[in-house]
Amino acid sequence: MKTEPQPLEAGETSKRLTSTQGVTRGLSIVDLILRIIAAIGTLGSAVAMGTTNETLSFFTQFVQFSAQYNDLPTFTFFVIANSIVCGYLVVISLPLSIFHIIRSAAINSRIILVIFDTVMLALLTAGASAATAIVYLAHNGNASANWVAICQQFNSFCERTSGSLIGSFGGILIFMLLIVTSTVAISRC
Amino acid sequence: MKTEPQPLEAGETSKRLTSTQGVTRGLSIVDLILRIIAAIGTLGSAVAMGTTNETLSFFTQFVQFSAQYNDLPTFTFFVIANSIVCGYLVVISLPLSIFHIIRSAAINSRIILVIFDTVMLALLTAGASAATAIVYLAHNGNASANWVAICQQFNSFCERTSGSLIGSFGGILIFMLLIVTSTVAISRC
């Protein structure tokens, strides 16, 4: 009778451990899927913005009117930010995320991933919101500063640049989720 | 002789626990100080931008030239974002941060703080970088879009709006540090 409680307790502990590991592994799989979606989103944003180029069908004798993404430095920053984030997601974070599915007890590499994710969240948000400010200006102009809306002339340019923001904002939401799921996983390790 | 190892082990464990608690408490104190600095920075940004107002000394018969922060919707967003973040820091995060110094083993409230911090980091970055895009445009203009630089006329307006970005970018850096220190504290709980 005296030896009975011990195996029972050990069994319970191992059961609880397996359940915790299962939850952590589940979070790691969600983490991997979210990272793949974010990589596709940011890649799409970078490509959509980077290939934006509109030449108007009318031109005067001296000037042909054309608009490219790199006419506006903010859009160039947007393309660079999305490319860096996409590169980070594929090259650094995906291998680590797969490693976490296999070794669910790894804490240090999870903390490193949270640090990188936080920096990338800030970079992506900076690129997307700066581009949004310019897209808003292109659509509406600003009477006080005497800046005219350019979307009447460059209609397709504006549609393309506005659309390319979507993938980036999707990426921002995913990075927020990634930081939170990583933190929960660390607390359960 | 049989009972000797147990008190020794218990002593070692409690020693290790105390050391871990000490580090966690140290991190909590750093957390509190960083939050106070960030609150001052974002408050300064909001006030500096929100009180920006320049009336030019020359005016025509019909129009008096003046520039206010709320002539540009992006600057209004900047003030709102900084005010929300400052309010969150003072009302929600400071009490929780003090609670973490007293109860260093609290995990759930730390996770809640990481969730809020992540959202606030994104909000603050969005406000600051959108405002930066507009400030850049006000300084340099854009020849392709036919937007002129307005800083020649509104010199003090431009200086004030540029300066008000500093507190906000300081806040962004601090939020990054806060998320990382919280994650480290959670991993040690």
GROMACS .gro file of C-alpha atoms in nm:
model
  378
    1MET     CA    1   0.000   0.000   0.000
    2LYS     CA    2   0.290   0.233   0.072
    3THR     CA    3   0.444   0.203  -0.273
    4GLU     CA    4   0.117   0.259  -0.461
    5PRO     CA    5   0.099   0.642  -0.460
    6GLN     CA    6   0.440   0.689  -0.619
    7PRO     CA    7   0.381   0.523  -0.960
    8LEU     CA    8   0.041   0.695  -0.976
    9GLU     CA    9   0.196   1.036  -0.917
   10ALA     CA   10   0.473   0.974  -1.170
   11GLY     CA   11   0.211   0.866  -1.423
   12GLU     CA   12   0.009   1.182  -1.361
   13THR     CA   13   0.313   1.406  -1.398
   14SER     CA   14   0.418   1.245  -1.725
   15LYS     CA   15   0.060   1.272  -1.849
   16ARG     CA   16   0.053   1.642  -1.764
   17LEU     CA   17   0.393   1.690  -1.929
   18THR     CA   18   0.273   1.520  -2.247
   19SER     CA   19  -0.040   1.738  -2.253
   20THR     CA   20   0.169   2.058  -2.209
   21GLN     CA   21   0.407   1.943  -2.481
   22GLY     CA   22   0.108   1.871  -2.706
   23VAL     CA   23  -0.027   2.226  -2.660
   24THR     CA   24   0.320   2.375  -2.719
   25ARG     CA   25   0.363   2.163  -3.033
   26GLY     CA   26   0.019   2.274  -3.153
   27LEU     CA   27   0.121   2.639  -3.102
   28SER     CA   28   0.444   2.572  -3.295
   29ILE     CA   29   0.247   2.433  -3.591
   30VAL     CA   30   0.014   2.738  -3.587
   31ASP     CA   31   0.332   2.953  -3.571
   32LEU     CA   32   0.473   2.783  -3.883
   33ILE     CA   33   0.149   2.822  -4.082
   34LEU     CA   34   0.117   3.191  -3.985
   35ARG     CA   35   0.478   3.254  -4.091
   36ILE     CA   36   0.417   3.099  -4.434
   37ILE     CA   37   0.103   3.314  -4.483
   38ALA     CA   38   0.292   3.629  -4.371
   39ALA     CA   39   0.582   3.548  -4.609
   40ILE     CA   40   0.338   3.518  -4.901
   41GLY     CA   41   0.161   3.842  -4.799
   42THR     CA   42   0.477   4.051  -4.769
   43LEU     CA   43   0.622   3.903  -5.090
   44GLY     CA   44   0.298   3.991  -5.271
   45SER     CA   45   0.308   4.346  -5.133
   46ALA     CA   46   0.672   4.397  -5.234
   47VAL     CA   47   0.615   4.262  -5.586
   48ALA     CA   48   0.286   4.450  -5.639
   49MET     CA   49   0.439   4.781  -5.531
   50GLY     CA   50   0.776   4.715  -5.698
   51THR     CA   51   0.624   4.654  -6.041
   52THR     CA   52   0.391   4.955  -6.031
   53ASN     CA   53   0.450   5.166  -6.336
   54GLU     CA   54   0.202   5.374  -6.530
   55THR     CA   55   0.268   5.577  -6.844
   56LEU     CA   56  -0.016   5.802  -6.947
   57SER     CA   57  -0.144   5.772  -7.303
   58PHE     CA   58  -0.122   6.148  -7.367
   59PHE     CA   59   0.207   6.336  -7.368
   60THR     CA   60   0.324   6.678  -7.470
   61GLN     CA   61   0.612   6.742  -7.707
   62PHE     CA   62   0.866   6.755  -7.423
   63VAL     CA   63   0.732   6.556  -7.134
   64GLN     CA   64   0.583   6.211  -7.121
   65PHE     CA   65   0.386   6.166  -6.804
   66SER     CA   66   0.469   5.852  -6.617
   67ALA     CA   67   0.450   5.735  -6.257
   68GLN     CA   68   0.665   5.466  -6.100
   69TYR     CA   69   0.679   5.345  -5.743
   70ASN     CA   70   1.031   5.481  -5.699
   71ASP     CA   71   0.921   5.837  -5.781
   72LEU     CA   72   0.812   5.843  -5.418
   73PRO     CA   73   1.085   5.754  -5.163
   74THR     CA   74   0.820   5.626  -4.921
   75PHE     CA   75   0.713   5.358  -5.170
   76THR     CA   76   1.078   5.255  -5.214
   77PHE     CA   77   1.103   5.219  -4.835
   78PHE     CA   78   0.781   5.014  -4.842
   79VAL     CA   79   0.929   4.771  -5.098
   80ILE     CA   80   1.259   4.742  -4.904
   81ALA     CA   81   1.080   4.686  -4.569
   82ASN     CA   82   0.854   4.416  -4.714
   83SER     CA   83   1.149   4.245  -4.884
   84ILE     CA   84   1.355   4.240  -4.563
   85VAL     CA   85   1.061   4.103  -4.362
   86CYS     CA   86   0.986   3.838  -4.625
   87GLY     CA   87   1.355   3.739  -4.636
   88TYR     CA   88   1.368   3.711  -4.256
   89LEU     CA   89   1.051   3.501  -4.250
   90VAL     CA   90   1.179   3.251  -4.506
   91VAL     CA   91   1.551   3.232  -4.423
   92ILE     CA   92   1.566   3.269  -4.043
   93SER     CA   93   1.222   3.215  -3.893
   94LEU     CA   94   1.089   2.914  -4.091
   95PRO     CA   95   1.382   2.683  -4.000
   96LEU     CA   96   1.358   2.790  -3.633
   97SER     CA   97   0.982   2.739  -3.637
   98ILE     CA   98   1.026   2.384  -3.775
   99PHE     CA   99   1.292   2.323  -3.506
  100HIS     CA  100   1.037   2.426  -3.241
  101ILE     CA  101   0.786   2.167  -3.367
  102ILE     CA  102   1.051   1.896  -3.320
  103ARG     CA  103   1.202   2.030  -2.993
  104SER     CA  104   0.903   2.187  -2.820
  105ALA     CA  105   1.097   2.257  -2.498
  106ALA     CA  106   1.345   2.500  -2.659
  107ILE     CA  107   1.319   2.833  -2.478
  108ASN     CA  108   1.623   3.038  -2.582
  109SER     CA  109   1.557   3.010  -2.956
  110ARG     CA  110   1.195   3.113  -2.891
  111ILE     CA  111   1.314   3.426  -2.710
  112ILE     CA  112   1.547   3.507  -3.003
  113LEU     CA  113   1.250   3.466  -3.238
  114VAL     CA  114   1.038   3.705  -3.026
  115ILE     CA  115   1.317   3.967  -3.042
  116PHE     CA  116   1.339   3.940  -3.422
  117ASP     CA  117   0.960   3.932  -3.461
  118THR     CA  118   0.927   4.252  -3.257
  119VAL     CA  119   1.183   4.434  -3.474
  120MET     CA  120   1.018   4.306  -3.792
  121LEU     CA  121   0.672   4.409  -3.667
  122ALA     CA  122   0.801   4.764  -3.618
  123LEU     CA  123   0.975   4.769  -3.959
  124LEU     CA  124   0.670   4.635  -4.144
  125THR     CA  125   0.433   4.874  -3.964
  126ALA     CA  126   0.661   5.168  -4.041
  127GLY     CA  127   0.671   5.080  -4.413
  128ALA     CA  128   0.299   5.012  -4.442
  129SER     CA  129   0.177   5.318  -4.253
  130ALA     CA  130   0.417   5.558  -4.425
  131ALA     CA  131   0.297   5.424  -4.762
  132THR     CA  132  -0.065   5.456  -4.644
  133ALA     CA  133  -0.009   5.822  -4.556
  134ILE     CA  134   0.120   5.888  -4.909
  135VAL     CA  135  -0.157   5.680  -5.077
  136TYR     CA  136  -0.414   5.878  -4.874
  137LEU     CA  137  -0.254   6.201  -4.996
  138ALA     CA  138  -0.252   6.078  -5.355
  139HIS     CA  139  -0.624   6.004  -5.331
  140ASN     CA  140  -0.740   6.313  -5.142
  141GLY     CA  141  -0.466   6.573  -5.176
  142ASN     CA  142  -0.438   6.846  -4.915
  143ALA     CA  143  -0.575   7.195  -4.968
  144SER     CA  144  -0.381   7.359  -4.683
  145ALA     CA  145  -0.044   7.240  -4.811
  146ASN     CA  146  -0.151   7.295  -5.172
  147TRP     CA  147  -0.086   6.931  -5.263
  148VAL     CA  148  -0.322   6.812  -5.538
  149ALA     CA  149  -0.471   6.462  -5.557
  150ILE     CA  150  -0.289   6.276  -5.835
  151CYS     CA  151  -0.524   5.978  -5.856
  152GLN     CA  152  -0.746   6.137  -6.122
  153GLN     CA  153  -0.455   6.120  -6.368
  154PHE     CA  154  -0.275   5.814  -6.241
  155ASN     CA  155  -0.574   5.592  -6.177
  156SER     CA  156  -0.418   5.249  -6.222
  157PHE     CA  157  -0.103   5.360  -6.033
  158CYS     CA  158  -0.318   5.454  -5.735
  159GLU     CA  159  -0.522   5.134  -5.744
  160ARG     CA  160  -0.208   4.924  -5.757
  161THR     CA  161  -0.031   5.104  -5.473
  162SER     CA  162  -0.346   5.095  -5.256
  163GLY     CA  163  -0.391   4.723  -5.320
  164SER     CA  164  -0.031   4.642  -5.237
  165LEU     CA  165  -0.089   4.767  -4.880
  166ILE     CA  166  -0.324   4.475  -4.803
  167GLY     CA  167  -0.055   4.205  -4.784
  168SER     CA  168   0.154   4.426  -4.561
  169PHE     CA  169  -0.128   4.497  -4.314
  170GLY     CA  170  -0.211   4.125  -4.310
  171GLY     CA  171   0.155   4.065  -4.223
  172ILE     CA  172   0.133   4.314  -3.933
  173LEU     CA  173  -0.167   4.132  -3.781
  174ILE     CA  174   0.015   3.798  -3.819
  175PHE     CA  175   0.331   3.931  -3.649
  176MET     CA  176   0.118   4.043  -3.353
  177LEU     CA  177  -0.031   3.693  -3.328
  178LEU     CA  178   0.317   3.538  -3.360
  179ILE     CA  179   0.456   3.741  -3.070
  180VAL     CA  180   0.159   3.647  -2.850
  181THR     CA  181   0.167   3.274  -2.939
  182SER     CA  182   0.545   3.265  -2.882
  183THR     CA  183   0.500   3.426  -2.541
  184VAL     CA  184   0.230   3.175  -2.446
  185ALA     CA  185   0.453   2.889  -2.566
  186ILE     CA  186   0.746   3.023  -2.359
  187SER     CA  187   0.525   3.046  -2.048
  188ARG     CA  188   0.430   2.679  -2.094
  189CYS     CA  189   0.784   2.550  -2.150
  190MET     CA  190   2.260   1.029   0.790
  191LYS     CA  191   1.955   0.946   0.584
  192THR     CA  192   1.778   1.271   0.658
  193GLU     CA  193   2.077   1.495   0.580
  194PRO     CA  194   2.049   1.528   0.199
  195GLN     CA  195   1.693   1.654   0.210
  196PRO     CA  196   1.745   1.986   0.398
  197LEU     CA  197   2.054   2.052   0.183
  198GLU     CA  198   1.855   2.004  -0.137
  199ALA     CA  199   1.568   2.214  -0.009
  200GLY     CA  200   1.815   2.487   0.082
  201GLU     CA  201   1.969   2.480  -0.264
  202THR     CA  202   1.630   2.496  -0.435
  203SER     CA  203   1.515   2.790  -0.225
  204LYS     CA  204   1.846   2.967  -0.294
  205ARG     CA  205   1.800   2.916  -0.668
  206LEU     CA  206   1.438   3.033  -0.642
  207THR     CA  207   1.544   3.348  -0.458
  208SER     CA  208   1.808   3.424  -0.721
  209THR     CA  209   1.556   3.374  -1.005
  210GLN     CA  210   1.303   3.590  -0.821
  211GLY     CA  211   1.571   3.856  -0.774
  212VAL     CA  212   1.644   3.869  -1.149
  213THR     CA  213   1.271   3.876  -1.230
  214ARG     CA  214   1.216   4.156  -0.977
  215GLY     CA  215   1.511   4.347  -1.130
  216LEU     CA  216   1.352   4.310  -1.475
  217SER     CA  217   1.020   4.434  -1.332
  218ILE     CA  218   1.187   4.747  -1.194
  219VAL     CA  219   1.356   4.814  -1.532
  220ASP     CA  220   1.011   4.760  -1.691
  221LEU     CA  221   0.854   5.023  -1.463
  222ILE     CA  222   1.127   5.282  -1.532
  223LEU     CA  223   1.106   5.225  -1.910
  224ARG     CA  224   0.726   5.268  -1.898
  225ILE     CA  225   0.756   5.600  -1.714
  226ILE     CA  226   1.011   5.728  -1.973
  227ALA     CA  227   0.788   5.610  -2.262
  228ALA     CA  228   0.484   5.781  -2.105
  229ILE     CA  229   0.675   6.111  -2.081
  230GLY     CA  230   0.803   6.072  -2.441
  231THR     CA  231   0.463   6.003  -2.596
  232LEU     CA  232   0.297   6.275  -2.388
  233GLY     CA  233   0.562   6.520  -2.508
  234SER     CA  234   0.507   6.415  -2.870
  235ALA     CA  235   0.130   6.450  -2.845
  236VAL     CA  236   0.151   6.794  -2.680
  237ALA     CA  237   0.426   6.925  -2.913
  238MET     CA  238   0.232   6.820  -3.224
  239GLY     CA  239  -0.108   6.914  -3.083
  240THR     CA  240  -0.008   7.271  -3.008
  241THR     CA  241   0.163   7.333  -3.342
  242ASN     CA  242   0.014   7.638  -3.502
  243GLU     CA  243   0.179   7.896  -3.724
  244THR     CA  244   0.025   8.207  -3.873
  245LEU     CA  245   0.240   8.381  -4.131
  246SER     CA  246   0.309   8.748  -4.080
  247PHE     CA  247   0.203   8.839  -4.434
  248PHE     CA  248  -0.150   8.797  -4.564
  249THR     CA  249  -0.344   8.902  -4.870
  250GLN     CA  250  -0.676   9.085  -4.855
  251PHE     CA  251  -0.877   8.763  -4.856
  252VAL     CA  252  -0.660   8.487  -4.720
  253GLN     CA  253  -0.447   8.476  -4.410
  254PHE     CA  254  -0.193   8.196  -4.435
  255SER     CA  255  -0.182   7.971  -4.134
  256ALA     CA  256  -0.082   7.612  -4.068
  257GLN     CA  257  -0.212   7.394  -3.787
  258TYR     CA  258  -0.141   7.031  -3.709
  259ASN     CA  259  -0.502   6.933  -3.786
  260ASP     CA  260  -0.478   7.066  -4.142
  261LEU     CA  261  -0.310   6.732  -4.214
  262PRO     CA  262  -0.514   6.425  -4.110
  263THR     CA  263  -0.193   6.226  -4.059
  264PHE     CA  264  -0.080   6.465  -3.785
  265THR     CA  265  -0.421   6.431  -3.617
  266PHE     CA  266  -0.375   6.053  -3.623
  267PHE     CA  267  -0.027   6.102  -3.476
  268VAL     CA  268  -0.167   6.303  -3.182
  269ILE     CA  269  -0.447   6.049  -3.122
  270ALA     CA  270  -0.207   5.751  -3.138
  271ASN     CA  271   0.039   5.910  -2.895
  272SER     CA  272  -0.242   6.007  -2.656
  273ILE     CA  273  -0.387   5.653  -2.657
  274VAL     CA  274  -0.043   5.498  -2.595
  275CYS     CA  275   0.035   5.748  -2.317
  276GLY     CA  276  -0.305   5.680  -2.156
  277TYR     CA  277  -0.249   5.303  -2.174
  278LEU     CA  278   0.099   5.337  -2.022
  279VAL     CA  279  -0.021   5.542  -1.725
  280VAL     CA  280  -0.364   5.390  -1.655
  281ILE     CA  281  -0.321   5.018  -1.735
  282SER     CA  282   0.047   4.931  -1.758
  283LEU     CA  283   0.198   5.122  -1.462
  284PRO     CA  284  -0.026   4.957  -1.198
  285LEU     CA  285   0.037   4.613  -1.352
  286SER     CA  286   0.410   4.683  -1.364
  287ILE     CA  287   0.411   4.777  -0.992
  288PHE     CA  288   0.208   4.460  -0.920
  289HIS     CA  289   0.482   4.257  -1.097
  290ILE     CA  290   0.751   4.402  -0.871
  291ILE     CA  291   0.553   4.284  -0.566
  292ARG     CA  292   0.436   3.950  -0.710
  293SER     CA  293   0.723   3.847  -0.936
  294ALA     CA  294   0.576   3.502  -1.011
  295ALA     CA  295   0.266   3.637  -1.188
  296ILE     CA  296   0.259   3.493  -1.541
  297ASN     CA  297  -0.091   3.558  -1.679
  298SER     CA  298  -0.084   3.933  -1.615
  299ARG     CA  299   0.258   3.947  -1.785
  300ILE     CA  300   0.116   3.776  -2.093
  301ILE     CA  301  -0.174   4.025  -2.098
  302LEU     CA  302   0.082   4.308  -2.078
  303VAL     CA  303   0.278   4.161  -2.374
  304ILE     CA  304  -0.043   4.147  -2.581
  305PHE     CA  305  -0.124   4.512  -2.504
  306ASP     CA  306   0.239   4.621  -2.556
  307THR     CA  307   0.245   4.457  -2.900
  308VAL     CA  308  -0.074   4.636  -3.008
  309MET     CA  309   0.056   4.968  -2.870
  310LEU     CA  310   0.393   4.919  -3.046
  311ALA     CA  311   0.210   4.878  -3.377
  312LEU     CA  312  -0.017   5.179  -3.312
  313LEU     CA  313   0.271   5.407  -3.210
  314THR     CA  314   0.487   5.295  -3.505
  315ALA     CA  315   0.196   5.355  -3.744
  316GLY     CA  316   0.141   5.707  -3.613
  317ALA     CA  317   0.509   5.800  -3.605
  318SER     CA  318   0.602   5.666  -3.948
  319ALA     CA  319   0.294   5.810  -4.121
  320ALA     CA  320   0.377   6.150  -3.970
  321THR     CA  321   0.742   6.105  -4.076
  322ALA     CA  322   0.634   6.041  -4.436
  323ILE     CA  323   0.436   6.368  -4.435
  324VAL     CA  324   0.714   6.564  -4.260
  325TYR     CA  325   0.962   6.434  -4.520
  326LEU     CA  326   0.725   6.550  -4.795
  327ALA     CA  327   0.684   6.891  -4.631
  328HIS     CA  328   1.063   6.931  -4.623
  329ASN     CA  329   1.150   6.795  -4.967
  330GLY     CA  330   0.829   6.798  -5.173
  331ASN     CA  331   0.795   6.563  -5.468
  332ALA     CA  332   0.854   6.672  -5.825
  333SER     CA  333   0.681   6.370  -5.987
  334ALA     CA  334   0.357   6.422  -5.798
  335ASN     CA  335   0.390   6.801  -5.826
  336TRP     CA  336   0.381   6.845  -5.448
  337VAL     CA  337   0.585   7.146  -5.338
  338ALA     CA  338   0.792   7.164  -5.019
  339ILE     CA  339   0.603   7.385  -4.773
  340CYS     CA  340   0.883   7.424  -4.518
  341GLN     CA  341   1.021   7.739  -4.680
  342GLN     CA  342   0.703   7.923  -4.586
  343PHE     CA  343   0.610   7.739  -4.269
  344ASN     CA  344   0.950   7.711  -4.111
  345SER     CA  345   0.857   7.699  -3.742
  346PHE     CA  346   0.563   7.463  -3.821
  347CYS     CA  347   0.805   7.221  -3.985
  348GLU     CA  348   1.060   7.240  -3.706
  349ARG     CA  349   0.793   7.177  -3.445
  350THR     CA  350   0.636   6.879  -3.626
  351SER     CA  351   0.979   6.726  -3.696
  352GLY     CA  352   1.082   6.765  -3.333
  353SER     CA  353   0.765   6.607  -3.203
  354LEU     CA  354   0.856   6.281  -3.378
  355ILE     CA  355   1.151   6.223  -3.142
  356GLY     CA  356   0.947   6.132  -2.835
  357SER     CA  357   0.741   5.893  -3.042
  358PHE     CA  358   1.041   5.710  -3.189
  359GLY     CA  359   1.192   5.689  -2.840
  360GLY     CA  360   0.865   5.529  -2.730
  361ILE     CA  361   0.887   5.272  -3.012
  362LEU     CA  362   1.237   5.164  -2.902
  363ILE     CA  363   1.119   5.137  -2.540
  364PHE     CA  364   0.817   4.923  -2.637
  365MET     CA  365   1.051   4.683  -2.819
  366LEU     CA  366   1.265   4.656  -2.505
  367LEU     CA  367   0.952   4.609  -2.290
  368ILE     CA  368   0.827   4.316  -2.501
  369VAL     CA  369   1.169   4.149  -2.486
  370THR     CA  370   1.216   4.200  -2.108
  371SER     CA  371   0.862   4.073  -2.042
  372THR     CA  372   0.931   3.762  -2.249
  373VAL     CA  373   1.256   3.697  -2.061
  374ALA     CA  374   1.072   3.747  -1.728
  375ILE     CA  375   0.799   3.503  -1.837
  376SER     CA  376   1.060   3.242  -1.934
  377ARG     CA  377   1.212   3.271  -1.583
  378CYS     CA  378   0.883   3.247  -1.391
   0.00000   0.00000   0.00000
